[in-house]
Coordinates of C-alpha atoms in Angstrom, one line a residue:
Chain P
X19 CA 43.3 91.5 -12.0
X20 CA 46.0 88.2 -12.7
X21 CA 44.0 85.5 -9.8
X22 CA 41.2 86.0 -12.5
X23 CA 42.4 85.5 -15.9
X24 CA 44.8 82.9 -16.2
X25 CA 42.7 80.0 -15.4
X26 CA 40.2 81.3 -18.3
X27 CA 43.2 81.3 -20.7
X28 CA 44.2 77.9 -19.3
X29 CA 40.6 76.5 -20.3
X30 CA 41.3 77.6 -23.1
X31 CA 44.2 76.9 -24.1
X32 CA 42.6 73.2 -23.2
X33 CA 40.2 73.7 -26.2
X34 CA 42.5 74.7 -28.8
X35 CA 42.7 71.6 -30.3
X36 CA 38.9 72.3 -30.8
X37 CA 38.2 74.7 -33.7
X38 CA 35.9 77.1 -32.1
X39 CA 34.2 78.8 -34.2
X40 CA 32.9 76.1 -36.2
X41 CA 31.9 74.5 -33.4
X42 CA 29.8 77.1 -32.0
X43 CA 28.3 78.0 -35.3
X44 CA 26.9 74.0 -35.5
X45 CA 25.4 74.8 -32.0
X46 CA 23.7 77.9 -33.2
X47 CA 22.2 76.3 -36.0
X48 CA 21.1 73.6 -33.8
X49 CA 19.5 75.9 -31.4
X50 CA 18.0 77.5 -33.8
X51 CA 16.4 74.2 -35.1
X52 CA 15.8 73.3 -31.9
X53 CA 13.9 76.4 -30.7
X54 CA 10.9 76.4 -33.6
X55 CA 9.9 73.0 -32.7
X56 CA 8.8 74.2 -29.0
X57 CA 5.9 75.8 -28.5
X58 CA 2.0 75.0 -28.3
X59 CA 1.5 73.8 -31.9
X60 CA 3.9 70.3 -31.7
X61 CA 6.7 69.6 -35.0
X62 CA 9.8 67.5 -34.7
X63 CA 13.4 68.8 -35.6
X64 CA 13.7 66.5 -38.7
X65 CA 9.4 68.6 -40.0
X66 CA 11.6 72.2 -39.2
X67 CA 15.0 71.1 -41.1
X68 CA 13.1 69.9 -44.2
X69 CA 10.6 72.9 -44.2
X70 CA 13.3 75.4 -43.7
X71 CA 15.7 73.6 -46.2
X72 CA 12.7 73.5 -49.0
X73 CA 13.1 77.7 -49.2
X74 CA 16.2 77.0 -50.4
X75 CA 15.9 73.6 -52.8
X76 CA 12.5 73.1 -53.5
X77 CA 10.9 70.1 -52.8
X78 CA 8.1 68.8 -55.7
X79 CA 6.0 67.3 -52.4
X80 CA 6.0 68.6 -49.2
X81 CA 5.4 66.2 -47.0
X82 CA 4.0 68.5 -44.0
X83 CA 1.2 70.4 -43.9
X84 CA 0.3 74.4 -45.1
X85 CA -0.2 75.3 -41.6
X86 CA 2.7 73.7 -40.4
X87 CA 4.6 75.7 -42.4
X88 CA 3.0 78.8 -41.4
X89 CA 3.5 78.3 -37.5
X90 CA 7.3 77.7 -38.5
X91 CA 7.9 80.5 -41.2
X92 CA 5.7 83.0 -40.6
X93 CA 5.2 82.4 -36.6
X94 CA 8.2 81.2 -34.8
X95 CA 11.3 82.2 -36.9
X96 CA 10.8 85.9 -37.1
X97 CA 11.1 86.2 -33.3
X98 CA 13.9 83.2 -33.8
X99 CA 16.2 85.4 -35.9
X100 CA 15.6 88.6 -33.9
X101 CA 16.9 87.2 -31.0
X102 CA 19.8 85.9 -32.9
X103 CA 20.6 89.1 -34.0
X104 CA 19.4 91.0 -30.7
X105 CA 22.2 88.6 -29.1
X106 CA 25.2 88.3 -31.4
X107 CA 25.2 92.4 -31.4
X108 CA 24.3 93.5 -28.1
X109 CA 27.3 90.2 -27.8
X110 CA 29.7 92.2 -30.0
X111 CA 29.4 95.7 -28.9
X112 CA 29.8 94.6 -25.1
X113 CA 33.2 93.1 -26.3
X114 CA 34.1 96.3 -28.0
X115 CA 33.2 98.0 -25.5
X116 CA 34.6 96.5 -22.5
X117 CA 38.0 96.9 -25.0
X118 CA 38.2 100.3 -26.2
X119 CA 37.1 101.3 -22.0
X120 CA 39.8 98.9 -20.9
X121 CA 37.7 97.6 -18.1
X122 CA 35.8 94.5 -17.9
X123 CA 32.9 96.2 -16.1
X124 CA 31.1 98.0 -19.4
X125 CA 28.3 97.0 -21.4
X126 CA 25.6 99.4 -23.6
X127 CA 23.1 99.2 -20.3
X128 CA 26.2 100.2 -17.7
X129 CA 27.0 103.3 -19.9
X130 CA 23.6 105.0 -20.3
X131 CA 22.7 103.6 -23.9
X132 CA 20.7 101.4 -23.8
X133 CA 18.4 104.2 -21.5
X134 CA 19.0 106.9 -23.7
X135 CA 18.2 105.1 -26.9
X136 CA 15.1 104.1 -24.0
X137 CA 13.9 107.0 -23.8
X138 CA 14.4 108.2 -27.2
X139 CA 12.1 105.0 -28.0
X140 CA 9.0 106.1 -25.6
X141 CA 9.7 109.7 -26.7
X142 CA 9.0 108.5 -30.1
X143 CA 6.2 106.1 -29.2
X144 CA 3.8 108.9 -27.2
X145 CA 4.3 110.9 -30.4
X146 CA 2.8 108.4 -33.1
X147 CA 6.2 107.0 -34.5
X148 CA 6.7 103.8 -35.3
X149 CA 9.3 102.3 -37.6
X150 CA 12.7 104.1 -39.2
X151 CA 12.0 107.0 -37.2
X152 CA 11.5 104.9 -34.2
X153 CA 15.1 104.2 -34.8
X154 CA 16.7 107.3 -35.8
X155 CA 15.3 108.8 -32.7
X156 CA 16.6 106.1 -30.5
X157 CA 19.8 106.3 -32.1
X158 CA 19.9 109.7 -31.8
X159 CA 19.4 109.6 -28.1
X160 CA 21.5 106.9 -27.9
X161 CA 24.3 109.3 -29.7
X162 CA 23.4 111.8 -27.3
X163 CA 23.8 110.3 -24.2
X164 CA 26.8 108.4 -25.0
X165 CA 28.8 111.5 -25.7
X166 CA 27.2 113.1 -22.4
X167 CA 29.3 110.2 -20.7
X168 CA 32.1 110.3 -22.2
X169 CA 32.3 114.2 -21.9
X170 CA 31.2 113.9 -18.4
X171 CA 34.7 111.3 -18.0
X172 CA 36.8 112.7 -19.5
X173 CA 39.6 114.8 -17.6
X174 CA 42.3 116.2 -20.0
X175 CA 42.2 113.8 -22.4
X176 CA 42.3 110.7 -20.2
X177 CA 38.5 108.7 -19.2
X178 CA 38.7 107.7 -16.3
X179 CA 37.9 103.5 -15.9
X180 CA 35.7 104.3 -12.6
X181 CA 34.7 107.6 -13.8
X182 CA 33.3 106.2 -16.4
X183 CA 30.6 103.8 -15.2
X184 CA 30.2 106.8 -12.5
X185 CA 28.9 109.0 -15.4
X186 CA 26.7 106.2 -17.1
X187 CA 24.7 105.6 -13.6
X188 CA 24.4 110.0 -13.9
X189 CA 23.0 109.0 -17.4
X190 CA 20.9 106.1 -16.8
X191 CA 19.2 107.2 -14.2
X192 CA 18.5 111.3 -16.0
X193 CA 17.4 109.0 -18.1
X194 CA 15.1 106.9 -16.6
X195 CA 13.2 110.6 -15.2
X196 CA 13.1 111.9 -18.1
X197 CA 11.3 108.1 -19.0
X198 CA 9.1 108.7 -16.5
X199 CA 7.8 111.5 -16.8
X200 CA 6.8 110.7 -20.7
X201 CA 5.3 107.5 -19.1
X202 CA 3.5 110.5 -17.4
X203 CA 2.2 112.7 -19.9
X204 CA 1.4 109.0 -22.1
X205 CA -2.4 108.3 -22.2
X206 CA -3.3 105.8 -19.7
X207 CA -5.7 103.2 -21.1
X208 CA -3.7 103.2 -25.1
X209 CA -0.2 104.0 -24.8
X210 CA 0.9 103.3 -21.5
X211 CA 0.4 99.6 -21.1
X212 CA 2.5 99.5 -24.9
X213 CA 5.5 101.9 -23.1
X214 CA 5.7 99.6 -20.1
X215 CA 5.6 96.8 -22.2
X216 CA 7.9 97.8 -24.1
X217 CA 10.6 98.6 -22.1
X218 CA 10.3 95.8 -20.2
X219 CA 12.5 93.7 -23.4
X220 CA 10.5 91.2 -25.8
X221 CA 10.0 90.3 -28.8
X222 CA 7.1 88.0 -28.7
X223 CA 5.6 90.1 -31.7
X224 CA 8.5 90.4 -33.6
X225 CA 7.3 89.9 -38.1
X226 CA 10.1 90.0 -40.9
X227 CA 9.5 93.9 -40.9
X228 CA 11.5 93.9 -37.6
X229 CA 14.2 91.5 -38.2
X230 CA 15.3 93.2 -41.3
X231 CA 15.3 96.5 -38.9
X232 CA 17.3 95.1 -36.6
X233 CA 19.7 93.2 -39.6
X234 CA 20.0 96.8 -40.7
X235 CA 21.5 98.1 -37.6
X236 CA 23.9 94.9 -36.2
X237 CA 24.9 94.3 -39.1
X238 CA 27.0 97.2 -40.4
X239 CA 27.5 97.8 -36.3
X240 CA 28.9 94.5 -36.3
X241 CA 30.9 94.7 -39.8
X242 CA 32.1 98.1 -38.8
X243 CA 33.7 96.9 -35.1
X244 CA 34.7 93.5 -36.3
X245 CA 37.0 95.1 -38.7
X246 CA 38.5 97.3 -35.9
X247 CA 39.9 95.0 -34.2
X248 CA 43.5 95.1 -34.4
X249 CA 42.5 98.7 -33.5
X250 CA 40.3 97.5 -30.4
X251 CA 43.6 95.6 -29.2
X252 CA 46.1 98.3 -29.4
X253 CA 43.2 100.6 -27.7
X254 CA 42.6 98.2 -24.4
X255 CA 46.4 99.2 -23.5
X256 CA 45.1 103.0 -22.2
X257 CA 45.1 105.6 -24.7
X258 CA 48.9 106.7 -24.3
X259 CA 50.6 103.8 -25.3
X260 CA 47.5 103.7 -28.2
X261 CA 48.8 106.8 -29.1
X262 CA 52.6 106.2 -28.1
X263 CA 51.8 103.2 -30.9
X264 CA 50.6 104.7 -33.3
X265 CA 47.1 104.0 -33.5
X266 CA 44.3 106.4 -34.2
X267 CA 42.4 106.8 -30.8
X268 CA 40.3 109.2 -31.6
X269 CA 38.7 108.3 -34.7
X270 CA 38.6 104.2 -33.7
X271 CA 35.9 105.1 -30.2
X272 CA 34.0 107.1 -32.5
X273 CA 33.9 104.5 -34.9
X274 CA 32.8 101.9 -32.2
X275 CA 30.7 103.6 -29.8
X276 CA 28.4 104.7 -33.2
X277 CA 28.6 101.0 -34.0
X278 CA 27.4 100.9 -30.1
X279 CA 24.4 103.7 -30.9
X280 CA 23.5 102.0 -33.4
X281 CA 23.1 98.6 -32.5
X282 CA 21.2 99.8 -29.0
X283 CA 19.0 101.5 -31.1
X284 CA 17.9 98.5 -33.3
X285 CA 17.8 96.3 -30.1
X286 CA 15.6 99.1 -28.1
X287 CA 14.0 100.0 -31.1
X288 CA 12.6 96.8 -32.3
X289 CA 12.3 95.2 -28.2
X290 CA 12.9 97.7 -26.3
X291 CA 15.6 97.3 -23.5
X292 CA 17.5 94.0 -23.2
X293 CA 19.6 94.4 -20.1
X294 CA 23.5 92.9 -19.5
X295 CA 24.1 90.6 -22.6
X296 CA 27.3 92.7 -24.0
X297 CA 28.6 92.5 -19.6
X298 CA 28.2 88.8 -19.7
X299 CA 28.4 87.1 -22.5
X300 CA 32.3 88.8 -23.6
X301 CA 33.9 87.3 -20.3
X302 CA 32.5 83.5 -21.0
X303 CA 34.0 84.4 -24.5
X304 CA 37.4 85.4 -23.1
X305 CA 37.4 82.4 -21.6
X306 CA 37.6 80.4 -24.3
X307 CA 39.5 82.3 -26.8
X308 CA 41.7 85.0 -24.5
X309 CA 42.1 88.1 -25.5
X310 CA 42.5 89.3 -28.4
X311 CA 39.9 90.5 -31.1
X312 CA 40.2 89.7 -33.4
X313 CA 39.3 85.9 -32.1
X314 CA 37.2 86.9 -28.9
X315 CA 34.1 89.1 -31.6
X316 CA 33.3 86.6 -33.3
X317 CA 33.3 84.0 -30.8
X318 CA 31.6 86.5 -28.4
X319 CA 28.5 87.1 -30.9
X320 CA 27.7 83.3 -31.7
X321 CA 27.5 82.9 -28.2
X322 CA 25.3 85.9 -27.2
X323 CA 22.7 84.5 -30.1
X324 CA 22.7 81.3 -28.3
X325 CA 22.1 82.3 -25.2
X326 CA 19.5 84.8 -26.4
X327 CA 18.1 82.3 -27.9
X328 CA 18.0 80.0 -25.3
X329 CA 16.5 83.1 -22.5
X330 CA 14.1 84.2 -25.2
X331 CA 12.5 80.3 -25.6
X332 CA 12.1 80.7 -21.4
X333 CA 10.5 83.2 -22.6
X334 CA 7.9 82.3 -24.0
X335 CA 8.0 78.4 -23.0
X336 CA 7.8 78.7 -18.7
X337 CA 4.9 80.1 -18.0
X338 CA 1.4 80.2 -20.5
X339 CA 1.5 84.2 -19.9
X340 CA 4.9 85.3 -21.8
X341 CA 7.7 87.2 -20.0
X342 CA 9.5 90.4 -20.9
X343 CA 12.7 89.5 -21.6
X344 CA 14.5 91.6 -20.2
X345 CA 13.3 90.8 -16.8
X346 CA 15.2 87.4 -17.8
X347 CA 18.3 89.5 -19.1
X348 CA 18.6 91.2 -15.6
X349 CA 17.6 88.3 -13.4
X350 CA 20.6 86.3 -15.5
X351 CA 23.3 89.5 -15.3
X352 CA 23.3 91.4 -12.1
X353 CA 24.6 88.5 -10.2
X354 CA 27.3 88.1 -12.8
X355 CA 27.9 91.6 -12.6
X356 CA 28.0 91.5 -9.0
X357 CA 31.0 88.2 -9.3
X358 CA 33.2 90.2 -11.8
X359 CA 33.1 93.6 -9.1
X360 CA 33.7 91.2 -6.0
X361 CA 37.1 90.4 -8.5
X362 CA 38.0 93.0 -10.2
X363 CA 37.9 95.1 -6.5
X364 CA 39.7 91.6 -4.8
X365 CA 42.6 91.8 -7.6
X366 CA 43.0 96.3 -7.1
X367 CA 41.4 96.6 -11.0
X368 CA 41.1 99.8 -9.6
X369 CA 44.3 100.6 -8.7
X370 CA 46.5 101.8 -12.0
X371 CA 43.2 104.6 -12.7
Chain V
X26 CA 68.8 112.0 -34.6
X27 CA 67.2 114.1 -31.8
X28 CA 67.3 118.0 -31.5
X29 CA 65.2 119.6 -29.1
X30 CA 65.8 123.8 -29.1
X31 CA 64.4 126.2 -26.7
X32 CA 62.0 123.4 -25.3
X33 CA 59.3 124.5 -22.7
X34 CA 56.4 122.0 -22.0
X35 CA 53.1 122.3 -19.4
X36 CA 51.5 120.0 -17.6
X37 CA 47.8 121.4 -17.2
X38 CA 49.3 125.5 -15.8
X39 CA 52.3 124.0 -14.4
X40 CA 55.6 124.4 -16.6
X41 CA 57.4 121.5 -15.9
X42 CA 60.2 122.3 -18.5
X43 CA 61.8 125.6 -19.9
X44 CA 64.8 126.3 -22.3
X45 CA 65.4 122.7 -23.1
X46 CA 67.6 122.4 -25.6
X47 CA 70.2 119.3 -26.2
X48 CA 71.5 117.4 -29.6
X49 CA 72.2 113.6 -30.2
X50 CA 73.5 112.3 -33.0
X51 CA 72.4 108.9 -34.8
X52 CA 73.9 105.6 -33.0
X53 CA 73.9 107.3 -29.4
X54 CA 72.5 106.2 -25.9
X55 CA 71.7 108.7 -23.6
X56 CA 70.6 108.5 -20.0
X57 CA 67.9 110.6 -18.4
X58 CA 68.6 111.2 -14.3
X59 CA 66.6 112.9 -12.1
X60 CA 65.3 113.7 -9.0
X61 CA 61.5 112.3 -8.6
X62 CA 59.2 114.5 -10.0
X63 CA 61.2 116.6 -11.8
X64 CA 59.9 115.9 -14.8
X65 CA 61.6 113.3 -16.5
X66 CA 59.0 111.5 -17.8
X67 CA 57.3 114.3 -19.1
X68 CA 60.5 115.4 -20.8
X69 CA 59.8 111.2 -23.2
X70 CA 56.1 112.3 -23.1
X71 CA 57.4 114.5 -25.0
X72 CA 60.1 113.4 -27.5
X73 CA 57.4 110.7 -27.6
X74 CA 54.5 113.5 -29.1
X75 CA 51.9 112.6 -26.3
X76 CA 52.8 116.0 -24.6
X77 CA 53.0 119.5 -27.0
X78 CA 56.0 121.5 -26.0
X79 CA 54.2 124.5 -24.6
X80 CA 57.2 126.7 -26.8
X81 CA 60.4 125.8 -28.8
X82 CA 61.0 122.5 -31.1
X83 CA 61.6 119.1 -31.2
X84 CA 62.4 117.3 -34.1
X85 CA 63.1 113.9 -34.4
X86 CA 64.9 111.9 -37.4
X87 CA 62.8 108.0 -37.7
X88 CA 60.2 106.4 -36.3
X89 CA 59.6 106.1 -32.3
X90 CA 58.8 103.4 -29.8
X91 CA 58.6 103.1 -26.9
X92 CA 58.3 101.6 -23.5
X93 CA 56.3 102.1 -20.2
X94 CA 57.7 101.7 -16.6
X95 CA 55.9 98.6 -15.2
X96 CA 52.9 98.0 -17.3
X97 CA 49.7 96.0 -16.6
X98 CA 46.7 95.6 -19.0
X99 CA 43.7 95.2 -18.2
X100 CA 42.9 91.4 -20.5
X101 CA 44.9 88.5 -20.4
X102 CA 46.7 88.6 -24.0
X103 CA 50.0 86.5 -24.3
X104 CA 52.5 87.3 -24.4
X105 CA 53.2 86.9 -28.1
X106 CA 49.7 89.3 -28.4
X107 CA 51.4 92.0 -26.8
X108 CA 54.2 92.0 -28.5
X109 CA 52.2 92.1 -31.8
X110 CA 50.7 95.7 -31.1
X111 CA 54.0 97.2 -31.9
X112 CA 52.9 96.5 -35.4
X113 CA 50.0 99.0 -35.2
X114 CA 52.1 102.2 -37.5
X115 CA 52.4 99.0 -40.3
X116 CA 48.8 97.9 -40.0
X117 CA 45.8 100.3 -41.5
X118 CA 43.3 101.0 -39.9
X119 CA 40.8 98.3 -40.8
X120 CA 44.1 96.1 -41.0
X121 CA 45.2 92.5 -39.1
X122 CA 48.6 91.5 -38.3
X123 CA 49.4 89.1 -40.9
X124 CA 52.1 86.8 -41.5
X125 CA 55.1 88.9 -42.4
X126 CA 53.8 90.5 -39.0
X127 CA 54.3 87.7 -37.4
X128 CA 57.8 86.7 -38.1
X129 CA 58.8 90.1 -37.4
X130 CA 57.3 90.2 -33.6
X131 CA 59.2 86.7 -33.4
X132 CA 62.5 87.5 -34.6
X133 CA 62.4 90.6 -31.8
X134 CA 61.7 88.1 -29.6
X135 CA 63.9 85.3 -30.4
X136 CA 66.3 88.3 -30.6
X137 CA 65.7 89.0 -26.9
X138 CA 65.2 85.1 -25.9
X139 CA 62.2 85.8 -24.8
X140 CA 60.5 83.2 -27.8
X141 CA 59.7 81.0 -25.1
X142 CA 56.9 82.5 -23.7
X143 CA 55.4 83.8 -26.1
X144 CA 51.6 81.6 -26.0
X145 CA 52.1 83.1 -21.9
X146 CA 49.3 85.2 -20.3
X147 CA 51.6 88.8 -20.0
X148 CA 49.8 89.0 -17.1
X149 CA 51.6 87.1 -14.9
X150 CA 55.1 87.6 -16.5
X151 CA 57.5 89.1 -14.6
X152 CA 58.1 92.2 -14.5
X153 CA 61.9 91.4 -16.1
X154 CA 60.2 89.0 -18.2
X155 CA 57.2 91.7 -19.2
X156 CA 59.7 95.1 -19.4
X157 CA 61.6 92.4 -22.3
X158 CA 58.1 92.0 -24.3
X159 CA 57.7 95.8 -24.4
X160 CA 60.8 96.4 -25.9
X161 CA 60.1 93.3 -28.4
X162 CA 57.1 95.3 -28.9
X163 CA 59.1 98.4 -29.8
X164 CA 61.5 97.3 -31.3
X165 CA 58.4 95.3 -33.7
X166 CA 57.3 98.8 -35.0
X167 CA 60.7 99.0 -36.7
X168 CA 61.6 102.3 -35.2
X169 CA 65.3 103.8 -34.6
X170 CA 64.5 105.4 -32.0
X171 CA 64.0 103.4 -28.5
X172 CA 63.2 105.5 -25.4
X173 CA 62.2 104.1 -22.1
X174 CA 61.0 104.6 -19.3
X175 CA 62.8 103.1 -16.1
X176 CA 63.7 99.9 -17.9
X177 CA 65.5 99.0 -14.8
X178 CA 63.3 99.8 -12.0
X179 CA 61.6 97.2 -10.3
X180 CA 64.5 94.7 -11.2
X181 CA 67.2 92.4 -9.8
X182 CA 70.2 92.9 -10.4
X183 CA 71.5 89.4 -12.8
X184 CA 68.1 91.2 -15.2
X185 CA 69.4 94.8 -14.3
X186 CA 72.8 93.8 -16.4
X187 CA 70.3 91.8 -19.1
X188 CA 68.5 95.0 -20.0
X189 CA 71.4 97.3 -20.0
X190 CA 73.4 94.6 -22.2
X191 CA 70.4 94.3 -24.4
X192 CA 70.5 98.0 -24.5
X193 CA 74.3 98.2 -25.6
X194 CA 74.1 95.6 -27.3
X195 CA 71.2 97.1 -30.0
X196 CA 73.2 100.0 -30.3
X197 CA 76.1 98.2 -31.4
X198 CA 74.2 96.0 -33.4
X199 CA 71.5 97.7 -35.0
X200 CA 72.9 100.8 -34.9
X201 CA 69.7 102.2 -32.9
X202 CA 69.5 105.7 -30.7
X203 CA 68.3 105.0 -27.3
X204 CA 67.0 107.3 -24.6
X205 CA 66.7 105.8 -21.0
X206 CA 65.4 107.7 -17.9
X207 CA 67.3 106.0 -15.0
X208 CA 67.7 106.7 -10.9
X209 CA 71.1 105.0 -10.8
X210 CA 74.3 107.1 -12.1
X211 CA 75.6 103.4 -12.2
X212 CA 73.3 102.6 -15.5
X213 CA 74.7 105.5 -17.5
X214 CA 78.3 104.0 -16.3
X215 CA 77.7 101.5 -18.2
X216 CA 76.2 102.0 -21.7
X217 CA 75.8 105.6 -21.7
X218 CA 78.2 107.8 -24.8
X219 CA 75.6 110.8 -23.2
X220 CA 73.6 112.0 -20.0
X221 CA 71.5 114.9 -19.3
X222 CA 70.9 115.5 -15.9
X223 CA 67.6 117.3 -14.7
X224 CA 67.9 119.8 -12.1
X225 CA 64.9 121.7 -12.0
X226 CA 62.8 122.7 -14.8
X227 CA 65.7 125.4 -16.2
X228 CA 68.5 124.4 -14.8
X229 CA 70.5 121.1 -16.6
X230 CA 73.4 119.2 -17.5
X231 CA 73.6 117.9 -20.9
X232 CA 76.7 116.6 -22.4
X233 CA 79.3 113.5 -22.9
X234 CA 79.2 110.5 -20.2
X235 CA 83.7 111.2 -19.5
X236 CA 83.1 115.0 -19.4
X237 CA 79.5 115.1 -17.4
X238 CA 78.4 112.2 -15.0
X239 CA 81.1 113.8 -12.6
X240 CA 80.8 112.9 -9.0
X241 CA 80.4 117.0 -8.6
X242 CA 77.9 117.3 -10.8
X243 CA 75.9 113.9 -9.2
X244 CA 76.3 115.3 -5.7
X245 CA 74.9 118.8 -7.4
X246 CA 72.0 116.6 -9.3
X247 CA 70.9 114.7 -5.9
X248 CA 71.6 116.9 -2.7
X249 CA 73.7 114.0 -1.2
X250 CA 77.4 113.5 -1.4
X251 CA 78.5 110.9 -4.7
X252 CA 81.5 109.1 -4.9
X253 CA 83.3 107.2 -7.4
X254 CA 84.4 104.3 -7.3
X255 CA 86.4 102.9 -8.7
X256 CA 86.8 98.9 -8.9
X257 CA 90.1 97.3 -7.6
X258 CA 92.4 96.4 -10.1
X259 CA 90.2 96.7 -13.1
X260 CA 90.0 99.5 -15.5
X261 CA 86.0 100.8 -14.4
X262 CA 84.0 103.0 -12.0
X263 CA 80.9 103.4 -10.6
X264 CA 79.1 105.5 -8.5
X265 CA 77.7 105.8 -5.0
X266 CA 76.3 108.1 -2.8
X267 CA 77.3 108.3 1.2
X268 CA 74.2 108.1 3.0
X269 CA 72.4 109.8 6.4
X270 CA 75.3 112.7 5.7
X271 CA 73.3 115.4 4.1
X272 CA 74.0 119.2 5.5
X273 CA 77.3 118.2 6.2
X274 CA 80.1 119.3 3.4
X275 CA 82.0 116.6 2.1
X276 CA 85.1 116.8 -0.6
X277 CA 85.9 114.5 -3.5

């Protein structure tokens, strides 16, 4: 671990004089504004800024056409807000899970929550459910898979790093099979295409209702995780040490697991399976802030938001057809995972557990 | 300070300790000695409360701080971050360290003479420095009983001397009670007021250093002849093993 972890710290120290969080927030706002201008209908950043500002401070005489306002506020903005919320939520849950399991290779996808929630979502679509019901079913199955993974990987009160990842693989495989069965049962002309495209992860058709649904999951979950920032620090020392320091290990673990399942369910319910964000982003953020979760969590969240927004911009502009978001995040995430795995392995990362 | 009565501890289905009992006054330093695998770490784990006694009773007056053996963390926390975690007990579930917590931690870092390491990544520190940061963490929890698992293992002589000196100082200046395990009887000679010689799950000796830490008891404990050696010209002694003589008879 030494070789890989010292260097990022030094970069962080060099950047320390610049207030990181305001800088990132500014970048996020800028990315949002630029993202709104992208697409077939041409708009300038200035126009977008004016149209959006109009909602807060109404102007007497608009300098834009009504159709421009519709493009900005009804067509593009919901999707962009969805990307921001999803990126934020996934990155924060990834950072929290990595701290909780003291394992840099963990994210909601790896430990099986995503596929559990994915199965819940598929089942819900098959049954004709949508909205909050879809979210509810996805959440239940997400929780179920977390519960199973925890059960499988905990022996005599100790959760080993390697078994945790393996248990995640096992549970993911199980739910993938379950998803396949659901697909097999689905009506091949209407529901099957819907399920298949939805599973690849896309926010192309996001509405304000979807944005509300995602916020309902991401906002309280992120808040809960942030409140536990110091407890996550302590838990990352290992369960025994955390107990000796007086931390309420089981309670903190469950709050974080529930929060993570909620984020995954919210994302899955509205946008399908978008993986790997929670794995990659915390590493980038840790390089900037160091390991303390008080600094790491917010920075992870904002970088995650910017990242997913950029990925979504790629998804909708690279080709004339829409590329599902989940495909791009996987294409970027998998090589990064491979590199981290090599580093952890070469520095004897599994040796302690 | 510590009252152990009729203690039995299991790990899984194995009984590691049986019928242990001792009493330690506040302000004492207890050194726990015994062969590898005899259950020293198990005893410490039950003193901290990580292991529940299968039978018997442990009562400890005051707060306990624990310093584990050679410690590594999976992320690049700074030494200050690590020491701050000692404040866990004083912060609520949703709390984060405030100015006062930082002050207490910095005082402890200064007490141990490692305030300059504050910003350094914990995992990049040497074994001795890491040990000191972990002690700072324990002290920051404002404990009155400090439990150390082999605090001198993997340290060179100079660093062993530092840690021993620190234990003596914490006892003298801060009236702390200290329990530590070691494989070196000479550590017990230097700083301990009491020793616990663990021979097996049921067989142990407890008592003040002067009476209990003798060459006979040590030879019996390690199943190896161990002699008492006086430093010429000094009123000090130490213990040394006579290697390569197992099986032969030996008289002190």
